[in-house]
PDB file of C-alpha atoms in Angstrom:
ATOM      1  CA  MET A   1      29.957  13.689   1.513  1.00  0.00           C
ATOM      2  CA  ARG A   2      26.765  12.189   0.174  1.00  0.00           C
ATOM      3  CA  ARG A   3      25.701  12.051  -3.443  1.00  0.00           C
ATOM      4  CA  MET A   4      22.063  11.845  -4.505  1.00  0.00           C
ATOM      5  CA  LEU A   5      20.846  10.614  -7.875  1.00  0.00           C
ATOM      6  CA  THR A   6      17.272  10.310  -9.129  1.00  0.00           C
ATOM      7  CA  GLU A   7      15.950   8.148 -11.946  1.00  0.00           C
ATOM      8  CA  LEU A   8      12.545   8.349 -13.633  1.00  0.00           C
ATOM      9  CA  LEU A   9      11.249   5.042 -14.962  1.00  0.00           C
ATOM     10  CA  THR A  10       8.155   3.726 -16.695  1.00  0.00           C
ATOM     11  CA  LEU A  11       7.499   0.094 -15.767  1.00  0.00           C
ATOM     12  CA  PRO A  12       5.175  -1.755 -18.184  1.00  0.00           C
ATOM     13  CA  LEU A  13       2.539  -3.994 -16.608  1.00  0.00           C
ATOM     14  CA  ALA A  14       2.142  -7.626 -17.566  1.00  0.00           C
ATOM     15  CA  ARG A  15      -1.605  -7.045 -17.962  1.00  0.00           C
ATOM     16  CA  PRO A  16      -3.990  -4.100 -17.525  1.00  0.00           C
ATOM     17  CA  PHE A  17      -4.781  -3.067 -13.950  1.00  0.00           C
ATOM     18  CA  ALA A  18      -8.275  -1.621 -13.488  1.00  0.00           C
ATOM     19  CA  ILE A  19      -9.889   0.009 -10.465  1.00  0.00           C
ATOM     20  CA  ALA A  20     -12.911   2.298 -10.063  1.00  0.00           C
ATOM     21  CA  ARG A  21     -10.831   5.348 -11.069  1.00  0.00           C
ATOM     22  CA  GLY A  22      -9.434   3.918 -14.314  1.00  0.00           C
ATOM     23  CA  THR A  23      -7.138   1.413 -16.008  1.00  0.00           C
ATOM     24  CA  ARG A  24      -3.349   1.385 -16.269  1.00  0.00           C
ATOM     25  CA  THR A  25      -0.967  -0.509 -18.536  1.00  0.00           C
ATOM     26  CA  ALA A  26       2.241   0.921 -17.031  1.00  0.00           C
ATOM     27  CA  VAL A  27       3.353   2.623 -13.839  1.00  0.00           C
ATOM     28  CA  ALA A  28       5.720   5.596 -13.518  1.00  0.00           C
ATOM     29  CA  VAL A  29       8.135   5.377 -10.591  1.00  0.00           C
ATOM     30  CA  ILE A  30      11.022   7.477  -9.333  1.00  0.00           C
ATOM     31  CA  ARG A  31      14.082   5.914  -7.743  1.00  0.00           C
ATOM     32  CA  VAL A  32      16.533   7.676  -5.466  1.00  0.00           C
ATOM     33  CA  THR A  33      20.094   6.481  -4.887  1.00  0.00           C
ATOM     34  CA  LEU A  34      22.191   7.838  -2.040  1.00  0.00           C
ATOM     35  CA  GLU A  35      25.935   7.121  -1.861  1.00  0.00           C
ATOM     36  CA  GLN A  36      28.121   7.949   1.097  1.00  0.00           C
ATOM     37  CA  ASP A  37      31.635   6.626   1.819  1.00  0.00           C
ATOM     38  CA  GLY A  38      31.077   3.749  -0.582  1.00  0.00           C
ATOM     39  CA  PHE A  39      27.764   2.726   0.972  1.00  0.00           C
ATOM     40  CA  ILE A  40      24.529   2.791  -1.053  1.00  0.00           C
ATOM     41  CA  GLY A  41      20.876   3.299  -0.164  1.00  0.00           C
ATOM     42  CA  HIS A  42      17.989   3.037  -2.631  1.00  0.00           C
ATOM     43  CA  GLY A  43      14.371   4.187  -2.453  1.00  0.00           C
ATOM     44  CA  GLU A  44      11.437   3.990  -4.858  1.00  0.00           C
ATOM     45  CA  CYS A  45       8.155   5.883  -4.955  1.00  0.00           C
ATOM     46  CA  THR A  46       5.080   5.941  -7.175  1.00  0.00           C
ATOM     47  CA  PRO A  47       3.572   9.423  -7.700  1.00  0.00           C
ATOM     48  CA  THR A  48      -0.221   9.239  -7.424  1.00  0.00           C
ATOM     49  CA  PRO A  49      -2.550  11.628  -9.308  1.00  0.00           C
ATOM     50  CA  ARG A  50      -5.286  10.945  -6.720  1.00  0.00           C
ATOM     51  CA  TYR A  51      -3.087  12.822  -4.242  1.00  0.00           C
ATOM     52  CA  ASN A  52      -2.246  15.626  -6.675  1.00  0.00           C
ATOM     53  CA  GLU A  53       1.146  14.145  -7.498  1.00  0.00           C
ATOM     54  CA  SER A  54       2.845  13.683 -10.848  1.00  0.00           C
ATOM     55  CA  VAL A  55       6.274  12.458 -11.862  1.00  0.00           C
ATOM     56  CA  GLU A  56       7.185  16.088 -12.552  1.00  0.00           C
ATOM     57  CA  SER A  57       5.966  17.444  -9.211  1.00  0.00           C
ATOM     58  CA  VAL A  58       7.612  14.690  -7.180  1.00  0.00           C
ATOM     59  CA  HIS A  59      10.855  15.022  -9.125  1.00  0.00           C
ATOM     60  CA  ALA A  60      10.809  18.767  -8.414  1.00  0.00           C
ATOM     61  CA  GLN A  61      10.380  18.058  -4.679  1.00  0.00           C
ATOM     62  CA  LEU A  62      13.331  15.702  -4.753  1.00  0.00           C
ATOM     63  CA  ASN A  63      15.515  18.203  -6.587  1.00  0.00           C
ATOM     64  CA  ALA A  64      14.587  20.868  -4.035  1.00  0.00           C
ATOM     65  CA  MET A  65      15.840  18.577  -1.248  1.00  0.00           C
ATOM     66  CA  LYS A  66      19.074  17.535  -2.958  1.00  0.00           C
ATOM     67  CA  GLU A  67      21.343  20.118  -1.352  1.00  0.00           C
ATOM     68  CA  ALA A  68      20.099  19.355   2.160  1.00  0.00           C
ATOM     69  CA  ILE A  69      20.261  15.592   1.631  1.00  0.00           C
ATOM     70  CA  GLU A  70      23.799  15.777   0.254  1.00  0.00           C
ATOM     71  CA  ALA A  71      24.784  17.967   3.212  1.00  0.00           C
ATOM     72  CA  GLY A  72      23.795  15.118   5.556  1.00  0.00           C
ATOM     73  CA  LEU A  73      20.115  15.663   6.442  1.00  0.00           C
ATOM     74  CA  SER A  74      18.968  12.831   8.717  1.00  0.00           C
ATOM     75  CA  ARG A  75      15.797  10.872   8.172  1.00  0.00           C
ATOM     76  CA  GLN A  76      14.444  12.300  11.442  1.00  0.00           C
ATOM     77  CA  ALA A  77      14.967  15.868  10.166  1.00  0.00           C
ATOM     78  CA  LEU A  78      13.474  14.897   6.809  1.00  0.00           C
ATOM     79  CA  GLN A  79      10.087  14.373   8.468  1.00  0.00           C
ATOM     80  CA  THR A  80       9.712  18.095   9.112  1.00  0.00           C
ATOM     81  CA  GLU A  81      11.528  19.333   6.002  1.00  0.00           C
ATOM     82  CA  LEU A  82       9.238  17.600   3.478  1.00  0.00           C
ATOM     83  CA  ARG A  83       5.517  16.874   3.620  1.00  0.00           C
ATOM     84  CA  ALA A  84       4.168  13.346   3.589  1.00  0.00           C
ATOM     85  CA  GLY A  85       3.944  11.827   0.129  1.00  0.00           C
ATOM     86  CA  ALA A  86       5.850   9.972  -2.558  1.00  0.00           C
ATOM     87  CA  ALA A  87       8.957  12.186  -2.594  1.00  0.00           C
ATOM     88  CA  ARG A  88       9.550  11.846   1.132  1.00  0.00           C
ATOM     89  CA  ASN A  89       8.958   8.106   0.872  1.00  0.00           C
ATOM     90  CA  ALA A  90      11.729   7.635  -1.687  1.00  0.00           C
ATOM     91  CA  LEU A  91      14.181   9.702   0.373  1.00  0.00           C
ATOM     92  CA  ASP A  92      13.189   8.162   3.692  1.00  0.00           C
ATOM     93  CA  CYS A  93      13.599   4.598   2.425  1.00  0.00           C
ATOM     94  CA  ALA A  94      16.905   5.458   0.770  1.00  0.00           C
ATOM     95  CA  LEU A  95      18.143   6.899   4.078  1.00  0.00           C
ATOM     96  CA  TRP A  96      16.983   3.803   5.973  1.00  0.00           C
ATOM     97  CA  ARG A  97      18.902   1.589   3.567  1.00  0.00           C
ATOM     98  CA  LEU A  98      21.961   3.845   3.648  1.00  0.00           C
ATOM     99  CA  ASP A  99      22.009   3.827   7.446  1.00  0.00           C
ATOM    100  CA  ALA A 100      21.577   0.043   7.441  1.00  0.00           C
ATOM    101  CA  ALA A 101      24.421  -0.405   4.943  1.00  0.00           C
ATOM    102  CA  ARG A 102      26.756   1.812   6.947  1.00  0.00           C
ATOM    103  CA  ALA A 103      25.930  -0.205  10.086  1.00  0.00           C
ATOM    104  CA  LYS A 104      26.346  -3.465   8.134  1.00  0.00           C
ATOM    105  CA  GLN A 105      22.777  -4.398   9.018  1.00  0.00           C
ATOM    106  CA  THR A 106      19.623  -5.476   7.229  1.00  0.00           C
ATOM    107  CA  LEU A 107      16.611  -3.179   7.213  1.00  0.00           C
ATOM    108  CA  TRP A 108      15.004  -5.453   9.797  1.00  0.00           C
ATOM    109  CA  GLN A 109      18.017  -5.160  12.084  1.00  0.00           C
ATOM    110  CA  GLN A 110      18.121  -1.387  11.604  1.00  0.00           C
ATOM    111  CA  ALA A 111      14.499  -1.221  12.795  1.00  0.00           C
ATOM    112  CA  ALA A 112      15.177  -3.668  15.665  1.00  0.00           C
ATOM    113  CA  LEU A 113      12.586  -6.076  14.248  1.00  0.00           C
ATOM    114  CA  SER A 114      12.680  -9.802  13.495  1.00  0.00           C
ATOM    115  CA  ALA A 115      11.839 -10.876   9.958  1.00  0.00           C
ATOM    116  CA  PRO A 116       9.272 -13.684   9.677  1.00  0.00           C
ATOM    117  CA  PRO A 117       9.963 -16.585   7.278  1.00  0.00           C
ATOM    118  CA  SER A 118       7.118 -15.436   5.034  1.00  0.00           C
ATOM    119  CA  VAL A 119       4.190 -13.018   4.832  1.00  0.00           C
ATOM    120  CA  VAL A 120       0.773 -13.801   3.362  1.00  0.00           C
ATOM    121  CA  THR A 121      -0.046 -11.143   0.757  1.00  0.00           C
ATOM    122  CA  ALA A 122      -3.214 -10.396  -1.132  1.00  0.00           C
ATOM    123  CA  GLU A 123      -3.419 -11.044  -4.837  1.00  0.00           C
ATOM    124  CA  THR A 124      -5.496  -8.273  -6.398  1.00  0.00           C
ATOM    125  CA  LEU A 125      -8.348  -9.040  -8.769  1.00  0.00           C
ATOM    126  CA  SER A 126      -8.522  -6.195 -11.275  1.00  0.00           C
ATOM    127  CA  LEU A 127     -11.951  -4.687 -11.973  1.00  0.00           C
ATOM    128  CA  ASP A 128     -13.734  -6.539 -14.776  1.00  0.00           C
ATOM    129  CA  SER A 129     -16.915  -8.492 -15.491  1.00  0.00           C
ATOM    130  CA  ALA A 130     -18.079 -11.017 -12.906  1.00  0.00           C
ATOM    131  CA  GLU A 131     -17.090 -13.875 -15.206  1.00  0.00           C
ATOM    132  CA  LYS A 132     -13.579 -12.580 -15.856  1.00  0.00           C
ATOM    133  CA  MET A 133     -12.990 -11.724 -12.206  1.00  0.00           C
ATOM    134  CA  ALA A 134     -14.093 -15.225 -11.212  1.00  0.00           C
ATOM    135  CA  ASP A 135     -11.699 -16.675 -13.799  1.00  0.00           C
ATOM    136  CA  ALA A 136      -8.878 -14.566 -12.348  1.00  0.00           C
ATOM    137  CA  ALA A 137      -9.794 -15.696  -8.838  1.00  0.00           C
ATOM    138  CA  ALA A 138      -9.805 -19.357  -9.872  1.00  0.00           C
ATOM    139  CA  ASP A 139      -6.378 -18.934 -11.463  1.00  0.00           C
ATOM    140  CA  ALA A 140      -4.992 -17.197  -8.370  1.00  0.00           C
ATOM    141  CA  VAL A 141      -6.313 -19.906  -6.053  1.00  0.00           C
ATOM    142  CA  SER A 142      -4.887 -22.626  -8.319  1.00  0.00           C
ATOM    143  CA  ARG A 143      -1.467 -21.017  -7.780  1.00  0.00           C
ATOM    144  CA  GLY A 144      -1.899 -21.039  -4.011  1.00  0.00           C
ATOM    145  CA  ALA A 145      -3.359 -17.589  -3.287  1.00  0.00           C
ATOM    146  CA  LEU A 146      -4.743 -17.389   0.237  1.00  0.00           C
ATOM    147  CA  LEU A 147      -5.985 -13.782   0.262  1.00  0.00           C
ATOM    148  CA  LEU A 148      -7.810 -12.102  -2.623  1.00  0.00           C
ATOM    149  CA  LYS A 149      -8.406  -8.355  -2.890  1.00  0.00           C
ATOM    150  CA  ILE A 150     -11.438  -7.590  -5.056  1.00  0.00           C
ATOM    151  CA  LYS A 151     -11.439  -4.253  -6.896  1.00  0.00           C
ATOM    152  CA  LEU A 152     -15.020  -3.012  -7.356  1.00  0.00           C
ATOM    153  CA  ASP A 153     -16.889   0.013  -8.626  1.00  0.00           C
ATOM    154  CA  ARG A 154     -20.656   0.612  -8.371  1.00  0.00           C
ATOM    155  CA  GLU A 155     -21.725  -2.092 -10.822  1.00  0.00           C
ATOM    156  CA  ALA A 156     -22.797  -5.666 -10.011  1.00  0.00           C
ATOM    157  CA  ILE A 157     -21.091  -5.560  -6.610  1.00  0.00           C
ATOM    158  CA  VAL A 158     -22.758  -8.552  -4.991  1.00  0.00           C
ATOM    159  CA  GLU A 159     -22.814 -10.518  -8.257  1.00  0.00           C
ATOM    160  CA  LYS A 160     -19.043 -10.202  -8.627  1.00  0.00           C
ATOM    161  CA  VAL A 161     -18.341 -11.113  -5.015  1.00  0.00           C
ATOM    162  CA  ALA A 162     -20.654 -14.138  -5.274  1.00  0.00           C
ATOM    163  CA  ALA A 163     -18.929 -15.338  -8.448  1.00  0.00           C
ATOM    164  CA  ILE A 164     -15.513 -15.026  -6.827  1.00  0.00           C
ATOM    165  CA  ARG A 165     -16.568 -16.759  -3.618  1.00  0.00           C
ATOM    166  CA  ALA A 166     -17.985 -19.654  -5.666  1.00  0.00           C
ATOM    167  CA  VAL A 167     -14.558 -20.421  -7.169  1.00  0.00           C
ATOM    168  CA  ALA A 168     -12.559 -19.481  -4.050  1.00  0.00           C
ATOM    169  CA  PRO A 169     -14.519 -21.049  -1.185  1.00  0.00           C
ATOM    170  CA  ASP A 170     -11.611 -21.116   1.245  1.00  0.00           C
ATOM    171  CA  ALA A 171      -9.756 -17.901   0.395  1.00  0.00           C
ATOM    172  CA  THR A 172      -9.922 -14.817   2.583  1.00  0.00           C
ATOM    173  CA  LEU A 173     -11.683 -12.083   0.608  1.00  0.00           C
ATOM    174  CA  ILE A 174     -11.276  -8.339   1.056  1.00  0.00           C
ATOM    175  CA  VAL A 175     -13.070  -5.717  -1.034  1.00  0.00           C
ATOM    176  CA  ASP A 176     -11.729  -2.359  -2.235  1.00  0.00           C
ATOM    177  CA  ALA A 177     -14.251   0.193  -3.507  1.00  0.00           C
ATOM    178  CA  ASN A 178     -11.709   3.002  -4.054  1.00  0.00           C
ATOM    179  CA  GLU A 179     -14.244   5.630  -2.890  1.00  0.00           C
ATOM    180  CA  ALA A 180     -16.814   4.580  -5.523  1.00  0.00           C
ATOM    181  CA  TRP A 181     -19.958   3.857  -3.459  1.00  0.00           C
ATOM    182  CA  SER A 182     -21.312   7.384  -2.981  1.00  0.00           C
ATOM    183  CA  GLY A 183     -25.096   7.475  -3.368  1.00  0.00           C
ATOM    184  CA  LEU A 184     -25.550   3.750  -2.819  1.00  0.00           C
ATOM    185  CA  ASP A 185     -27.774   2.477  -0.008  1.00  0.00           C
ATOM    186  CA  LEU A 186     -24.958   1.113   2.120  1.00  0.00           C
ATOM    187  CA  PRO A 187     -26.768  -0.722   4.970  1.00  0.00           C
ATOM    188  CA  PRO A 188     -28.465  -3.295   2.707  1.00  0.00           C
ATOM    189  CA  LEU A 189     -25.319  -3.561   0.574  1.00  0.00           C
ATOM    190  CA  PHE A 190     -23.171  -4.311   3.610  1.00  0.00           C
ATOM    191  CA  ALA A 191     -25.762  -6.855   4.769  1.00  0.00           C
ATOM    192  CA  ALA A 192     -25.867  -8.498   1.331  1.00  0.00           C
ATOM    193  CA  LEU A 193     -22.073  -8.915   1.345  1.00  0.00           C
ATOM    194  CA  ARG A 194     -21.903 -10.460   4.802  1.00  0.00           C
ATOM    195  CA  PRO A 195     -22.925 -14.025   3.765  1.00  0.00           C
ATOM    196  CA  TYR A 196     -19.900 -14.179   1.454  1.00  0.00           C
ATOM    197  CA  ARG A 197     -17.577 -13.946   4.473  1.00  0.00           C
ATOM    198  CA  ILE A 198     -15.900 -10.709   3.439  1.00  0.00           C
ATOM    199  CA  ALA A 199     -13.113  -9.978   5.909  1.00  0.00           C
ATOM    200  CA  MET A 200     -12.986  -6.230   5.247  1.00  0.00           C
ATOM    201  CA  ILE A 201     -14.306  -3.464   2.955  1.00  0.00           C
ATOM    202  CA  GLU A 202     -11.816  -0.754   2.051  1.00  0.00           C
ATOM    203  CA  GLN A 203     -12.800   2.917   1.586  1.00  0.00           C
ATOM    204  CA  PRO A 204     -16.416   2.695   0.368  1.00  0.00           C
ATOM    205  CA  LEU A 205     -16.897   6.493   0.315  1.00  0.00           C
ATOM    206  CA  PRO A 206     -14.686   9.404  -0.757  1.00  0.00           C
ATOM    207  CA  ALA A 207     -12.230  10.822   1.740  1.00  0.00           C
ATOM    208  CA  GLY A 208     -13.831  13.881   3.298  1.00  0.00           C
ATOM    209  CA  ALA A 209     -17.319  12.502   2.671  1.00  0.00           C
ATOM    210  CA  ASP A 210     -17.183   9.461   4.916  1.00  0.00           C
ATOM    211  CA  ALA A 211     -18.526  10.848   8.205  1.00  0.00           C
ATOM    212  CA  VAL A 212     -21.865   9.198   7.440  1.00  0.00           C
ATOM    213  CA  LEU A 213     -20.224   5.836   8.121  1.00  0.00           C
ATOM    214  CA  GLN A 214     -20.380   6.523  11.858  1.00  0.00           C
ATOM    215  CA  HIS A 215     -24.178   6.198  11.624  1.00  0.00           C
ATOM    216  CA  ILE A 216     -24.169   2.937   9.640  1.00  0.00           C
ATOM    217  CA  ALA A 217     -23.771  -0.499  11.211  1.00  0.00           C
ATOM    218  CA  HIS A 218     -20.662  -2.354  10.072  1.00  0.00           C
ATOM    219  CA  PRO A 219     -21.451  -6.058   9.813  1.00  0.00           C
ATOM    220  CA  VAL A 220     -18.238  -6.182   7.755  1.00  0.00           C
ATOM    221  CA  PRO A 221     -15.239  -4.219   9.132  1.00  0.00           C
ATOM    222  CA  LEU A 222     -14.355  -1.050   7.218  1.00  0.00           C
ATOM    223  CA  CYS A 223     -10.797   0.074   6.424  1.00  0.00           C
ATOM    224  CA  ALA A 224      -9.684   3.665   5.737  1.00  0.00           C
ATOM    225  CA  ASP A 225      -7.309   4.062   2.808  1.00  0.00           C
ATOM    226  CA  GLU A 226      -7.681   7.377   1.009  1.00  0.00           C
ATOM    227  CA  SER A 227      -8.940   8.892   4.294  1.00  0.00           C
ATOM    228  CA  CYS A 228      -5.805   7.958   6.229  1.00  0.00           C
ATOM    229  CA  HIS A 229      -2.367   9.262   5.291  1.00  0.00           C
ATOM    230  CA  THR A 230      -0.398   9.856   8.501  1.00  0.00           C
ATOM    231  CA  ARG A 231      -0.672   9.220  12.238  1.00  0.00           C
ATOM    232  CA  SER A 232      -2.452  12.565  12.698  1.00  0.00           C
ATOM    233  CA  ASP A 233      -5.459  11.207  10.773  1.00  0.00           C
ATOM    234  CA  ILE A 234      -6.037   8.098  12.859  1.00  0.00           C
ATOM    235  CA  ALA A 235      -7.881   9.343  15.955  1.00  0.00           C
ATOM    236  CA  ALA A 236     -10.595  11.093  13.941  1.00  0.00           C
ATOM    237  CA  LEU A 237     -11.375   7.903  12.011  1.00  0.00           C
ATOM    238  CA  ARG A 238     -12.229   5.691  14.977  1.00  0.00           C
ATOM    239  CA  ASP A 239     -15.958   6.432  14.781  1.00  0.00           C
ATOM    240  CA  ARG A 240     -16.326   5.286  11.178  1.00  0.00           C
ATOM    241  CA  TYR A 241     -13.656   2.646  10.500  1.00  0.00           C
ATOM    242  CA  GLU A 242     -12.241  -0.377  12.285  1.00  0.00           C
ATOM    243  CA  MET A 243      -8.983  -0.479  10.319  1.00  0.00           C
ATOM    244  CA  ILE A 244      -6.483   1.752   8.531  1.00  0.00           C
ATOM    245  CA  ASN A 245      -4.370   0.990   5.451  1.00  0.00           C
ATOM    246  CA  ILE A 246      -0.754   2.116   5.794  1.00  0.00           C
ATOM    247  CA  LYS A 247       1.015   2.826   2.498  1.00  0.00           C
ATOM    248  CA  LEU A 248       4.528   4.259   2.390  1.00  0.00           C
ATOM    249  CA  ASP A 249       3.758   6.496  -0.588  1.00  0.00           C
ATOM    250  CA  LYS A 250       0.862   8.075   1.319  1.00  0.00           C
ATOM    251  CA  CYS A 251       2.516   8.528   4.696  1.00  0.00           C
ATOM    252  CA  GLY A 252       5.922   9.561   3.382  1.00  0.00           C
ATOM    253  CA  GLY A 253       8.095   6.600   4.186  1.00  0.00           C
ATOM    254  CA  LEU A 254       9.000   3.885   6.640  1.00  0.00           C
ATOM    255  CA  THR A 255       9.678   6.298   9.513  1.00  0.00           C
ATOM    256  CA  GLU A 256       6.100   7.592   9.561  1.00  0.00           C
ATOM    257  CA  ALA A 257       4.665   4.137   8.793  1.00  0.00           C
ATOM    258  CA  LEU A 258       6.215   2.675  11.947  1.00  0.00           C
ATOM    259  CA  ALA A 259       4.901   5.639  13.945  1.00  0.00           C
ATOM    260  CA  MET A 260       1.441   4.944  12.512  1.00  0.00           C
ATOM    261  CA  VAL A 261       1.641   1.368  13.790  1.00  0.00           C
ATOM    262  CA  ASP A 262       2.187   2.687  17.318  1.00  0.00           C
ATOM    263  CA  GLU A 263      -0.575   5.284  17.017  1.00  0.00           C
ATOM    264  CA  ALA A 264      -3.059   2.765  15.631  1.00  0.00           C
ATOM    265  CA  GLU A 265      -2.429   0.516  18.616  1.00  0.00           C
ATOM    266  CA  LYS A 266      -3.061   3.442  20.990  1.00  0.00           C
ATOM    267  CA  GLN A 267      -6.318   4.247  19.191  1.00  0.00           C
ATOM    268  CA  GLY A 268      -7.502   0.645  19.066  1.00  0.00           C
ATOM    269  CA  MET A 269      -7.413   0.512  15.254  1.00  0.00           C
ATOM    270  CA  ARG A 270      -6.533  -2.647  13.345  1.00  0.00           C
ATOM    271  CA  LEU A 271      -3.968  -2.534  10.539  1.00  0.00           C
ATOM    272  CA  MET A 272      -3.590  -3.294   6.867  1.00  0.00           C
ATOM    273  CA  VAL A 273      -0.403  -2.671   4.883  1.00  0.00           C
ATOM    274  CA  GLY A 274      -0.882  -1.742   1.227  1.00  0.00           C
ATOM    275  CA  CYS A 275       1.035  -0.407  -1.735  1.00  0.00           C
ATOM    276  CA  MET A 276       0.889   1.446  -5.004  1.00  0.00           C
ATOM    277  CA  LEU A 277       2.004  -0.408  -8.103  1.00  0.00           C
ATOM    278  CA  GLY A 278       5.767  -0.703  -7.952  1.00  0.00           C
ATOM    279  CA  SER A 279       8.745  -3.029  -7.833  1.00  0.00           C
ATOM    280  CA  SER A 280      10.207  -5.214  -5.105  1.00  0.00           C
ATOM    281  CA  LEU A 281      12.399  -2.269  -4.104  1.00  0.00           C
ATOM    282  CA  ALA A 282       9.297  -0.455  -2.836  1.00  0.00           C
ATOM    283  CA  MET A 283       7.681  -3.548  -1.298  1.00  0.00           C
ATOM    284  CA  GLU A 284      10.771  -4.620   0.649  1.00  0.00           C
ATOM    285  CA  ALA A 285      10.669  -1.484   2.805  1.00  0.00           C
ATOM    286  CA  ALA A 286       6.938  -1.870   3.485  1.00  0.00           C
ATOM    287  CA  LEU A 287       7.487  -5.414   4.762  1.00  0.00           C
ATOM    288  CA  LEU A 288       8.764  -3.972   8.037  1.00  0.00           C
ATOM    289  CA  VAL A 289       5.230  -2.765   8.812  1.00  0.00           C
ATOM    290  CA  THR A 290       3.664  -6.207   8.321  1.00  0.00           C
ATOM    291  CA  PRO A 291       4.255  -7.900  11.728  1.00  0.00           C
ATOM    292  CA  GLN A 292       1.371  -5.970  13.292  1.00  0.00           C
ATOM    293  CA  ALA A 293      -0.904  -6.072  10.235  1.00  0.00           C
ATOM    294  CA  GLU A 294      -4.058  -8.143   9.952  1.00  0.00           C
ATOM    295  CA  HIS A 295      -4.008  -7.956   6.144  1.00  0.00           C
ATOM    296  CA  VAL A 296      -1.073  -7.371   3.803  1.00  0.00           C
ATOM    297  CA  ASP A 297      -1.439  -6.206   0.199  1.00  0.00           C
ATOM    298  CA  LEU A 298       2.061  -5.954  -1.269  1.00  0.00           C
ATOM    299  CA  ASP A 299       1.515  -7.639  -4.628  1.00  0.00           C
ATOM    300  CA  GLY A 300       2.705  -4.722  -6.793  1.00  0.00           C
ATOM    301  CA  PRO A 301       5.635  -6.618  -8.375  1.00  0.00           C
ATOM    302  CA  ILE A 302       3.495  -9.483  -9.666  1.00  0.00           C
ATOM    303  CA  TRP A 303       1.696  -6.981 -11.915  1.00  0.00           C
ATOM    304  CA  LEU A 304       4.932  -5.866 -13.600  1.00  0.00           C
ATOM    305  CA  ALA A 305       6.211  -7.208 -16.891  1.00  0.00           C
ATOM    306  CA  ALA A 306       9.674  -7.212 -15.245  1.00  0.00           C
ATOM    307  CA  ASP A 307      10.562  -6.701 -11.576  1.00  0.00           C
ATOM    308  CA  SER A 308      13.675  -5.050 -10.115  1.00  0.00           C
ATOM    309  CA  SER A 309      16.173  -5.936  -7.391  1.00  0.00           C
ATOM    310  CA  PRO A 310      15.852  -7.086  -4.595  1.00  0.00           C
ATOM    311  CA  PHE A 311      13.466  -9.470  -6.443  1.00  0.00           C
ATOM    312  CA  LEU A 312      11.194 -10.615  -3.646  1.00  0.00           C
ATOM    313  CA  SER A 313       9.999 -14.212  -3.940  1.00  0.00           C
ATOM    314  CA  TYR A 314       6.230 -14.565  -4.468  1.00  0.00           C
ATOM    315  CA  SER A 315       4.628 -18.014  -4.408  1.00  0.00           C
ATOM    316  CA  GLN A 316       1.770 -19.923  -2.755  1.00  0.00           C
ATOM    317  CA  GLY A 317       0.134 -16.666  -1.710  1.00  0.00           C
ATOM    318  CA  ARG A 318       3.156 -15.513   0.271  1.00  0.00           C
ATOM    319  CA  ILE A 319       6.229 -13.328   0.101  1.00  0.00           C
ATOM    320  CA  TRP A 320       9.169 -15.439   1.214  1.00  0.00           C
ATOM    321  CA  LEU A 321      11.883 -13.630   3.170  1.00  0.00           C
TER     322      LEU A 321
END
């Protein structure tokens, strides 16, 4: 007999985190614990208002699934019993870990994958003035950061990128607009960014309003984030993006994320692995998607005032496994 427990937590951030949609000083997460025959599996999710989720709505979804989960629902059956999103992610990851524990395996072994020694991860530069973002970039590079993710809105786009590139001449730079560039003249903006050796621009336009991208040249590759949730979204995005960003809280867990890797390969789409703000518990599961990813952005724990087990090791721009 399984037992399922849920825990609602507010995790303070070490410093404010700002993107085009607003600023946060804490993140609300929900953790699921499954126990069966003395074996334990944990999962963590971050409800996201952008996707019409709240702590209350996700908690209600989890409570609605409790009877079925405790009766032995498999992670395969879970995919059809609960829609993609944060609640399914927490349950799916908890089931993965429970199955791994019962088999006396690691998550990597359970997925029949080999863990690399380390994974290069982005360090995110929170939205701010050009001067402050350059200062943050210089600090990150001084600590060994290899990949910087630049959060931008509509203001001083090229100025901020130029300031960051000046202090981080050798770092790989990726840009995240978080859907904020509606109404901007994109062709000259893309061209103006190209000299700064931007590796990728993430979600310049709102999901559902990005079809225009198929008519605009991409001198810098574009990556779908808010426009891409599950494998069913991928084929329709090929004419406007070169990459997709897989996040477990969007797609509903590791099971769907691994299926998205396969579908992206079929569709000729390159991969990024991203995250919501959260602890190492959430990031550890997402690591299994990284072997096929061109860019990895799993820096959520470094924004927290205090992390949680399994306490991934972050240093020199990498997650060490």
